Structure formats: C-alpha cells, structure tokens
C-alpha cells in the first residue's frame, strides 16, 4: 500500500546522569571524588532515500526513540553516549514538527537533517572538586532529549508527470520509457500507486486516478493530485478511443485547475495514444492538426510500434532539454 502521509512521535535520547563515586586508594581513608559524567543522548536525523515505500514501513510503528546514554561511572569514566537514530524517508518528504511548526524538505537523495537533539549528560561529583571543596557530593542529572510529533507527507519529485484519464495508457508508456513493471490493465484504477521510472536521468512519474470530480475527492484522484505539484512538465495522455478528445482533455485540465490553479501553468505536452486503433493515417493527421490549436506540443503514438515509441522518446527528451535551457521551473 502506498502511504504518503503519516504522523509519528519521535524522541531523542536522554543524557546519562552524573554519579557520586570516591576513589579507593591504599593507605588513604578518604579518597577524592571520582564520579564520571553521564553520556549524551542520541540525536535523531531524517535521511532521504530513493524509495517510495518507506512510509508504509512505519505504518504500524508510531514511536521512534534514539538511544538513551549511560550514566557516569567510577574512576572518572564518562558514560557512553546514546546511539543516534536515523529515520529513512523518501525523497520529496515534507517533515513538519508539530510542536514548533518548523518544516523540513527532503529534496535530494542522501540528505541528512537533524530533527531532534539528544539531552546533555549530567556532571559527576569529580566535576565539582575545587580547592575549597575536596569532597563534593554534588552531581547533576542528565537532560531529557527533545521530543515532538512530526507530520510527514510525501510529494513526488519528478521531471515528467504522466497524466490523463484512466486507460489512456500512462502505465504502458512508463513501462516503455523506463523498463518498470507497473500493472497495465484495461479497467480504471489498475494503478493504485504512483509508479516512478527513470529515463536517461529524467524521473518519470505515472499519476493515476484522475477522473471527473477528482479535485473534490472522487475516486482516488485527490490523493494523487498533490503529487503533480512538484513535477516539472506534464505529459497529458489522451487515448484515441475517446469519441470527444477535446472533452477528455478538458476534464483533466478542469480537475487540475480546481485542485490548484498553478498546476495549469506547468509546461505540458499532449500525447495522443493508441494510434493503432485508427487505421487511416489521414484521420490521425487531421486529429493532430485540430488538437494543435489547444497545444502545439503534440505527438501521437502507439506502444505497438517501436518507431512511434522512439519518436515520442526523442520528442520528450528534446522538450525536457528545451525546458531546462529556458530555466523553466514551474
Ligand atoms: N491498442 C492499444 N492499446 C494500448 C496502448 N497502450 C496501452 N494500451 C492498453 O490500454 C489499456 C490501459 O493501459 P494502461 O497503461 O493501464 O493505462 P493507464 O490507466 O492510463 O495507466 C491496457 O489494456 C493497455 O494494454 C496502445 O498504444 N494501443
Ligand atoms: Mg495505470
């Protein structure tokens, strides 16, 4: 199951207490102080990884703790520090500390960001020794580690987002581009989770479940719409099976706009799919001409013809390069 939001409680480790100990020396009735300091409690870090299924791992575990430190020891030995805790989270995670409101974005692979600090260790009685106090009995306790609830949500970060009505061929194209193994089916909602693939260094994301009413929560669309926010360009797929292509296009655009107007400003290409279903080339050309009025960046393909898939790949690659060179960030 794909999980893209979660609340967890995290605690950094407690510092160890300082202790009161005395040296035991031969021939001396009273040895000096020798209580060591407590160790430092473990810190907690978020570490980003390229694995979308990470949140699902934490579904049944809502408490996370770094290790507590050890108390001080005799002979002035410090207690061992607690081990740090690293929580692996997917790239694209937005982590909100619910106590402070602070937000952290994990945008790149391998980022490591401090979430909570472990508590400092307390002082042992050796620390309090001075010329006027040879036998201090003071010590301090270790401090508690920081702790907080965190809301974690994931927004996919991708170069290309494949959108379109169910059955438009999104998963099939992702499979062609990236050799992924998404489920392909001729009934709606085969893809219940977004699939990601890589094509020559570009991350391609298959965004399923967009239907009429998705922005209001119909189907599963609302769950996936937010993943479009951080996609650089949209590849809008329209199957030639649709009797009214214009209408099919508009349904999706309307949902995008309803969810977030800014999604409509993203660079978009139109991909007419399943050209094999129309035998007459001229009809396809006519359709392309007509749809070009909506968006001149248009291409038609069938996954059953390698040549047309290759043309699409080149087209997509060129478009991505063009967007990068004109520094389009939307
Ligand atoms: N005839 C034809 N069928 C296709 C083509 N691409 C995909 N399909 C079929 O259309 C159905 C839906 O495809 P899928 O990739 O699951 O669409 P998605 O719902 O948009 O992800 C599947 O049965 C595919 O085999 C194509 O180019 N031509
Ligand atoms: Mg699909």
Tab-separated table of C-alpha atoms and ligand atoms in Angstrom:
chain	number	residue	atom	x	y	z
A	1	UNK	CA	0.000	0.000	0.000
A	2	UNK	CA	1.314	3.429	-0.926
A	3	UNK	CA	1.312	5.756	2.056
A	4	UNK	CA	2.098	9.398	1.556
A	5	UNK	CA	1.240	10.906	4.920
A	6	UNK	CA	1.847	9.876	8.470
A	7	UNK	CA	2.152	11.249	11.996
A	8	UNK	CA	4.855	9.826	14.212
A	9	UNK	CA	6.172	10.642	17.646
A	10	UNK	CA	9.943	10.917	17.945
A	11	UNK	CA	12.163	11.199	20.990
A	12	UNK	CA	15.870	11.914	21.156
A	13	UNK	CA	17.888	10.048	23.786
A	14	UNK	CA	18.141	11.151	27.403
A	15	UNK	CA	21.537	12.243	28.710
A	16	UNK	CA	23.097	9.977	31.336
A	17	UNK	CA	23.218	11.150	34.956
A	18	UNK	CA	26.437	12.197	36.588
A	19	UNK	CA	27.315	9.997	39.582
A	20	UNK	CA	28.889	10.345	43.011
A	21	UNK	CA	31.838	7.974	43.486
A	22	UNK	CA	35.006	8.001	45.565
A	23	UNK	CA	38.495	6.909	44.818
A	24	UNK	CA	39.625	3.901	46.779
A	25	UNK	CA	43.311	4.361	47.349
A	26	UNK	CA	45.585	2.314	49.507
A	27	UNK	CA	46.576	3.932	52.797
A	28	UNK	CA	44.011	6.703	52.381
A	29	UNK	CA	40.911	6.716	54.489
A	30	UNK	CA	39.077	9.198	52.280
A	31	UNK	CA	39.719	9.094	48.558
A	32	UNK	CA	38.844	12.047	46.359
A	33	UNK	CA	35.750	12.324	44.184
A	34	UNK	CA	35.724	10.106	41.088
A	35	UNK	CA	32.151	10.158	39.777
A	36	UNK	CA	32.128	10.500	35.980
A	37	UNK	CA	29.757	12.493	33.768
A	38	UNK	CA	26.818	10.933	32.003
A	39	UNK	CA	26.988	10.436	28.241
A	40	UNK	CA	24.985	12.427	25.661
A	41	UNK	CA	21.640	11.106	24.495
A	42	UNK	CA	21.387	10.091	20.828
A	43	UNK	CA	20.234	12.650	18.236
A	44	UNK	CA	17.566	11.956	15.664
A	45	UNK	CA	18.145	12.579	11.950
A	46	UNK	CA	15.956	12.314	8.870
A	47	UNK	CA	17.808	10.739	5.952
A	48	UNK	CA	16.372	10.796	2.434
A	49	UNK	CA	16.382	7.753	0.191
A	50	UNK	CA	15.021	6.880	-3.223
A	51	UNK	CA	12.331	4.540	-2.005
A	52	UNK	CA	8.708	5.499	-2.116
A	53	UNK	CA	7.584	2.644	0.085
A	54	UNK	CA	9.396	3.842	3.157
A	55	UNK	CA	6.402	5.417	4.863
A	56	UNK	CA	4.480	2.161	4.576
A	57	UNK	CA	7.167	0.592	6.753
A	58	UNK	CA	6.285	2.923	9.596
A	59	UNK	CA	2.544	2.368	9.383
A	60	UNK	CA	2.361	0.220	12.478
A	61	UNK	CA	5.096	1.918	14.408
A	62	UNK	CA	4.274	5.357	15.692
A	63	UNK	CA	7.020	5.813	18.296
A	64	UNK	CA	10.668	6.316	17.484
A	65	UNK	CA	13.421	6.825	20.062
A	66	UNK	CA	17.129	7.399	19.802
A	67	UNK	CA	19.148	5.588	22.450
A	68	UNK	CA	19.499	6.946	25.981
A	69	UNK	CA	23.036	7.497	27.227
A	70	UNK	CA	24.693	5.654	30.090
A	71	UNK	CA	25.230	7.210	33.486
A	72	UNK	CA	28.731	8.164	34.548
A	73	UNK	CA	30.974	5.538	36.151
A	74	UNK	CA	33.567	5.418	38.868
A	75	UNK	CA	37.217	6.263	38.249
A	76	UNK	CA	36.026	9.400	36.418
A	77	UNK	CA	34.792	7.429	33.479
A	78	UNK	CA	32.116	9.042	31.346
A	79	UNK	CA	29.034	7.057	30.446
A	80	UNK	CA	28.730	6.004	26.807
A	81	UNK	CA	26.652	8.282	24.572
A	82	UNK	CA	23.382	7.002	23.126
A	83	UNK	CA	23.383	5.908	19.507
A	84	UNK	CA	21.843	8.369	17.047
A	85	UNK	CA	18.683	7.348	15.269
A	86	UNK	CA	18.380	7.813	11.502
A	87	UNK	CA	14.878	7.670	10.069
A	88	UNK	CA	14.859	6.887	6.358
A	89	UNK	CA	12.276	8.876	4.418
A	90	UNK	CA	11.525	9.138	0.709
A	91	UNK	CA	12.857	11.992	-1.396
A	92	UNK	CA	10.060	14.545	-1.610
A	93	UNK	CA	9.154	14.259	2.073
A	94	UNK	CA	7.978	17.367	3.852
A	95	UNK	CA	8.502	16.989	7.578
A	96	UNK	CA	6.598	19.297	9.911
A	97	UNK	CA	7.475	19.472	13.583
A	98	UNK	CA	4.005	19.816	15.100
A	99	UNK	CA	5.344	21.469	18.248
A	100	UNK	CA	7.453	24.170	16.609
A	101	UNK	CA	5.785	24.331	13.185
A	102	UNK	CA	9.190	24.085	11.516
A	103	UNK	CA	9.138	22.467	8.069
A	104	UNK	CA	11.961	20.496	6.519
A	105	UNK	CA	12.066	19.486	2.853
A	106	UNK	CA	13.998	16.437	1.694
A	107	UNK	CA	14.661	17.207	-1.945
A	108	UNK	CA	17.755	15.198	-2.770
A	109	UNK	CA	18.941	11.688	-2.234
A	110	UNK	CA	21.164	11.111	0.801
A	111	UNK	CA	20.334	14.324	2.663
A	112	UNK	CA	20.743	14.044	6.437
A	113	UNK	CA	18.987	16.603	8.586
A	114	UNK	CA	18.902	16.919	12.373
A	115	UNK	CA	15.364	16.671	13.726
A	116	UNK	CA	15.879	16.429	17.467
A	117	UNK	CA	18.841	16.839	19.789
A	118	UNK	CA	19.726	14.332	22.456
A	119	UNK	CA	19.996	15.544	26.060
A	120	UNK	CA	23.354	16.501	27.551
A	121	UNK	CA	24.838	14.258	30.199
A	122	UNK	CA	24.916	15.371	33.835
A	123	UNK	CA	28.130	16.060	35.771
A	124	UNK	CA	29.626	13.566	38.184
A	125	UNK	CA	30.965	14.734	41.545
A	126	UNK	CA	34.513	14.858	40.189
A	127	UNK	CA	33.422	17.891	38.167
A	128	UNK	CA	32.655	19.851	41.353
A	129	UNK	CA	36.044	19.344	43.000
A	130	UNK	CA	37.859	22.553	43.895
A	131	UNK	CA	40.466	23.772	46.324
A	132	UNK	CA	37.797	24.622	48.855
A	133	UNK	CA	35.652	21.592	48.207
A	134	UNK	CA	37.740	18.438	48.213
A	135	UNK	CA	34.845	16.048	48.802
A	136	UNK	CA	31.913	17.320	46.745
A	137	UNK	CA	28.772	15.284	46.892
A	138	UNK	CA	27.077	17.206	44.104
A	139	UNK	CA	26.131	15.723	40.758
A	140	UNK	CA	23.617	16.681	38.093
A	141	UNK	CA	21.117	14.587	36.234
A	142	UNK	CA	21.184	14.092	32.517
A	143	UNK	CA	18.804	16.230	30.452
A	144	UNK	CA	15.886	14.741	28.594
A	145	UNK	CA	16.213	14.572	24.822
A	146	UNK	CA	13.977	16.759	22.671
A	147	UNK	CA	10.746	15.153	21.571
A	148	UNK	CA	7.919	16.066	19.226
A	149	UNK	CA	5.174	14.822	16.944
A	150	UNK	CA	6.021	15.032	13.271
A	151	UNK	CA	3.669	15.162	10.331
A	152	UNK	CA	5.346	13.653	7.308
A	153	UNK	CA	3.912	13.966	3.816
A	154	UNK	CA	5.435	12.976	0.517
A	155	UNK	CA	5.127	14.889	-2.713
A	156	UNK	CA	6.761	13.095	-5.590
A	157	UNK	CA	9.526	14.969	-7.290
A	158	UNK	CA	9.712	14.112	-10.962
A	159	UNK	CA	10.700	15.663	-14.272
A	160	UNK	CA	7.705	14.324	-16.146
A	161	UNK	CA	4.274	13.537	-14.758
A	162	UNK	CA	2.125	11.287	-16.940
A	163	UNK	CA	-1.483	12.364	-16.537
A	164	UNK	CA	-4.714	11.510	-18.309
A	165	UNK	CA	-7.966	9.655	-17.801
A	166	UNK	CA	-7.832	6.036	-16.642
A	167	UNK	CA	-6.936	3.714	-19.535
A	168	UNK	CA	-5.211	6.442	-21.537
A	169	UNK	CA	-2.033	4.353	-21.491
A	170	UNK	CA	0.042	6.048	-18.770
A	171	UNK	CA	1.405	2.925	-17.172
A	172	UNK	CA	2.115	1.373	-20.569
A	173	UNK	CA	4.176	4.375	-21.616
A	174	UNK	CA	6.063	4.477	-18.345
A	175	UNK	CA	6.946	0.846	-18.920
A	176	UNK	CA	8.158	1.654	-22.431
A	177	UNK	CA	10.248	4.563	-21.224
A	178	UNK	CA	11.742	3.172	-18.121
A	179	UNK	CA	11.527	-0.591	-18.139
A	180	UNK	CA	9.499	-0.508	-14.993
A	181	UNK	CA	6.943	-3.182	-14.344
A	182	UNK	CA	3.789	-1.271	-13.445
A	183	UNK	CA	0.476	-3.025	-13.729
A	184	UNK	CA	-1.195	-2.465	-17.070
A	185	UNK	CA	-4.876	-3.161	-17.366
A	186	UNK	CA	-7.865	-2.166	-19.414
A	187	UNK	CA	-10.002	-1.199	-16.483
A	188	UNK	CA	-9.775	2.021	-14.486
A	189	UNK	CA	-7.594	2.292	-11.408
A	190	UNK	CA	-5.252	-0.559	-12.169
A	191	UNK	CA	-2.538	1.635	-10.841
A	192	UNK	CA	-3.346	2.367	-7.250
A	193	UNK	CA	0.007	3.818	-6.512
A	194	UNK	CA	2.133	6.238	-8.435
A	195	UNK	CA	4.957	4.465	-10.236
A	196	UNK	CA	8.278	6.097	-10.837
A	197	UNK	CA	10.730	5.254	-13.550
A	198	UNK	CA	13.946	6.711	-14.816
A	199	UNK	CA	14.580	7.531	-18.444
A	200	UNK	CA	18.047	8.855	-19.276
A	201	UNK	CA	18.316	10.539	-15.917
A	202	UNK	CA	14.820	12.021	-16.084
A	203	UNK	CA	12.424	10.814	-13.426
A	204	UNK	CA	9.052	9.925	-14.905
A	205	UNK	CA	6.017	9.521	-12.706
A	206	UNK	CA	2.765	7.802	-13.618
A	207	UNK	CA	-0.007	9.671	-11.825
A	208	UNK	CA	-3.118	7.521	-11.734
A	209	UNK	CA	-6.693	8.056	-10.776
A	210	UNK	CA	-7.590	11.397	-12.358
A	211	UNK	CA	-11.268	11.421	-13.244
A	212	UNK	CA	-14.074	13.953	-13.328
A	213	UNK	CA	-14.585	15.128	-9.761
A	214	UNK	CA	-11.126	14.086	-8.585
A	215	UNK	CA	-10.447	17.523	-7.093
A	216	UNK	CA	-13.457	17.078	-4.802
A	217	UNK	CA	-12.210	13.694	-3.742
A	218	UNK	CA	-13.925	11.431	-6.264
A	219	UNK	CA	-12.156	8.177	-6.947
A	220	UNK	CA	-8.592	8.323	-5.785
A	221	UNK	CA	-7.677	11.414	-7.738
A	222	UNK	CA	-7.408	13.817	-4.832
A	223	UNK	CA	-4.861	11.512	-3.262
A	224	UNK	CA	-2.654	11.834	-6.307
A	225	UNK	CA	-3.305	15.392	-7.434
A	226	UNK	CA	-0.887	16.856	-4.934
A	227	UNK	CA	1.883	14.777	-6.408
A	228	UNK	CA	1.634	16.897	-9.538
A	229	UNK	CA	2.781	19.984	-7.650
A	230	UNK	CA	6.449	19.176	-7.856
A	231	UNK	CA	6.507	17.695	-11.337
A	232	UNK	CA	8.374	19.823	-13.897
A	233	UNK	CA	6.415	19.045	-17.029
A	234	UNK	CA	3.152	17.285	-17.690
A	235	UNK	CA	2.659	14.719	-20.428
A	236	UNK	CA	-1.095	14.685	-20.927
A	237	UNK	CA	-2.202	11.410	-22.492
A	238	UNK	CA	-5.429	11.158	-24.467
A	239	UNK	CA	-6.491	7.841	-25.914
A	240	UNK	CA	-7.861	7.929	-29.453
A	241	UNK	CA	-10.576	5.612	-28.175
A	242	UNK	CA	-12.293	8.714	-26.800
A	243	UNK	CA	-15.052	9.952	-29.043
A	244	UNK	CA	-14.533	13.508	-27.929
A	245	UNK	CA	-10.822	14.154	-27.452
A	246	UNK	CA	-11.385	17.774	-26.625
A	247	UNK	CA	-13.700	16.808	-23.803
A	248	UNK	CA	-11.265	14.177	-22.471
A	249	UNK	CA	-8.555	16.858	-22.383
A	250	UNK	CA	-10.776	19.398	-20.676
A	251	UNK	CA	-11.936	17.010	-17.934
A	252	UNK	CA	-8.382	16.601	-16.730
A	253	UNK	CA	-7.454	20.269	-17.103
A	254	UNK	CA	-10.504	21.252	-15.101
A	255	UNK	CA	-9.572	18.931	-12.250
A	256	UNK	CA	-6.016	20.260	-12.215
A	257	UNK	CA	-7.224	23.842	-12.048
A	258	UNK	CA	-9.784	23.111	-9.366
A	259	UNK	CA	-7.188	21.485	-7.192
A	260	UNK	CA	-4.549	24.168	-7.652
A	261	UNK	CA	-4.573	26.880	-10.333
A	262	UNK	CA	-0.779	26.829	-10.522
A	263	UNK	CA	-0.860	23.328	-11.958
A	264	UNK	CA	-2.294	24.844	-15.140
A	265	UNK	CA	0.867	26.923	-15.627
A	266	UNK	CA	3.085	23.885	-15.906
A	267	UNK	CA	4.655	23.112	-19.255
A	268	UNK	CA	2.617	20.471	-20.998
A	269	UNK	CA	2.816	18.170	-23.968
A	270	UNK	CA	-0.160	16.307	-25.374
A	271	UNK	CA	0.330	12.664	-26.241
A	272	UNK	CA	-2.392	11.054	-28.342
A	273	UNK	CA	-2.220	7.326	-27.613
A	274	UNK	CA	-3.367	4.098	-29.303
A	275	UNK	CA	-2.968	5.303	-32.889
A	276	UNK	CA	-3.072	1.608	-33.918
A	277	UNK	CA	-6.814	1.718	-33.351
A	278	UNK	CA	-7.226	4.117	-36.247
A	279	UNK	CA	-6.141	2.547	-39.496
A	280	UNK	CA	-6.283	5.676	-41.604
A	281	UNK	CA	-3.184	7.877	-41.270
A	282	UNK	CA	-5.011	10.887	-42.664
A	283	UNK	CA	-7.592	10.780	-39.891
A	284	UNK	CA	-4.814	10.836	-37.329
A	285	UNK	CA	-3.163	13.791	-39.043
A	286	UNK	CA	-6.454	15.642	-39.014
A	287	UNK	CA	-6.899	14.985	-35.311
A	288	UNK	CA	-3.389	16.195	-34.587
A	289	UNK	CA	-3.993	19.405	-36.549
A	290	UNK	CA	-7.144	20.063	-34.592
A	291	UNK	CA	-5.595	19.371	-31.202
A	292	UNK	CA	-2.567	21.509	-32.081
A	293	UNK	CA	-4.782	24.520	-31.581
A	294	UNK	CA	-5.028	23.617	-27.913
A	295	UNK	CA	-1.336	22.919	-27.540
A	296	UNK	CA	1.257	22.909	-30.331
A	297	UNK	CA	3.454	20.481	-28.384
A	298	UNK	CA	1.684	17.374	-29.509
A	299	UNK	CA	2.649	13.879	-30.608
A	300	UNK	CA	0.740	10.691	-31.395
A	301	UNK	CA	1.881	7.131	-30.734
A	302	UNK	CA	1.073	3.516	-30.243
A	303	UNK	CA	3.075	1.302	-27.968
A	304	UNK	CA	2.754	-1.431	-30.595
A	305	UNK	CA	5.085	0.344	-32.987
A	306	UNK	CA	8.682	0.729	-31.843
A	307	UNK	CA	9.254	3.533	-34.267
A	308	UNK	CA	6.465	5.662	-32.866
A	309	UNK	CA	7.657	4.970	-29.311
A	310	UNK	CA	11.137	6.053	-30.324
A	311	UNK	CA	9.793	9.261	-31.879
A	312	UNK	CA	7.991	10.010	-28.653
A	313	UNK	CA	11.145	9.408	-26.623
A	314	UNK	CA	13.116	11.840	-28.794
A	315	UNK	CA	10.326	14.377	-28.626
A	316	UNK	CA	10.150	14.134	-24.841
A	317	UNK	CA	13.895	14.355	-24.458
A	318	UNK	CA	14.083	17.461	-26.676
A	319	UNK	CA	11.263	19.092	-24.787
A	320	UNK	CA	12.952	18.433	-21.457
A	321	UNK	CA	16.236	19.864	-22.702
A	322	UNK	CA	14.428	22.911	-24.049
A	323	UNK	CA	12.685	23.441	-20.716
A	324	UNK	CA	15.957	23.092	-18.833
A	325	UNK	CA	17.667	25.627	-21.107
A	326	UNK	CA	14.930	28.174	-20.707
A	327	UNK	CA	15.148	27.570	-16.954
A	328	UNK	CA	11.509	26.771	-16.549
A	329	UNK	CA	10.966	25.741	-13.005
A	330	UNK	CA	7.197	25.605	-12.856
B	1	LIG	N1	-4.387	-0.670	-28.747
B	1	LIG	C1	-3.597	-0.111	-27.839
B	1	LIG	N2	-3.798	-0.386	-26.536
B	1	LIG	C2	-2.982	0.203	-25.624
B	1	LIG	C3	-1.933	1.072	-25.996
B	1	LIG	N3	-1.298	1.498	-24.879
B	1	LIG	C4	-1.953	0.916	-23.849
B	1	LIG	N4	-2.946	0.130	-24.283
B	1	LIG	C5	-3.890	-0.677	-23.488
B	1	LIG	O1	-4.783	0.190	-22.816
B	1	LIG	C6	-5.108	-0.327	-21.545
B	1	LIG	C7	-4.839	0.685	-20.479
B	1	LIG	O2	-3.441	0.954	-20.434
B	1	LIG	P1	-2.721	1.458	-19.101
B	1	LIG	O3	-1.310	1.698	-19.464
B	1	LIG	O4	-3.013	0.565	-17.959
B	1	LIG	O5	-3.487	2.861	-18.881
B	1	LIG	P2	-3.490	3.822	-17.604
B	1	LIG	O6	-4.751	3.537	-16.861
B	1	LIG	O7	-3.536	5.221	-18.175
B	1	LIG	O8	-2.255	3.558	-16.824
B	1	LIG	C8	-4.302	-1.612	-21.402
B	1	LIG	O9	-5.113	-2.713	-21.731
B	1	LIG	C9	-3.197	-1.470	-22.410
B	1	LIG	O10	-2.732	-2.704	-22.902
B	1	LIG	C10	-1.723	1.318	-27.416
B	1	LIG	O11	-0.843	2.055	-27.863
B	1	LIG	N5	-2.601	0.703	-28.249
B	2	LIG	MG1	-2.112	2.921	-14.908
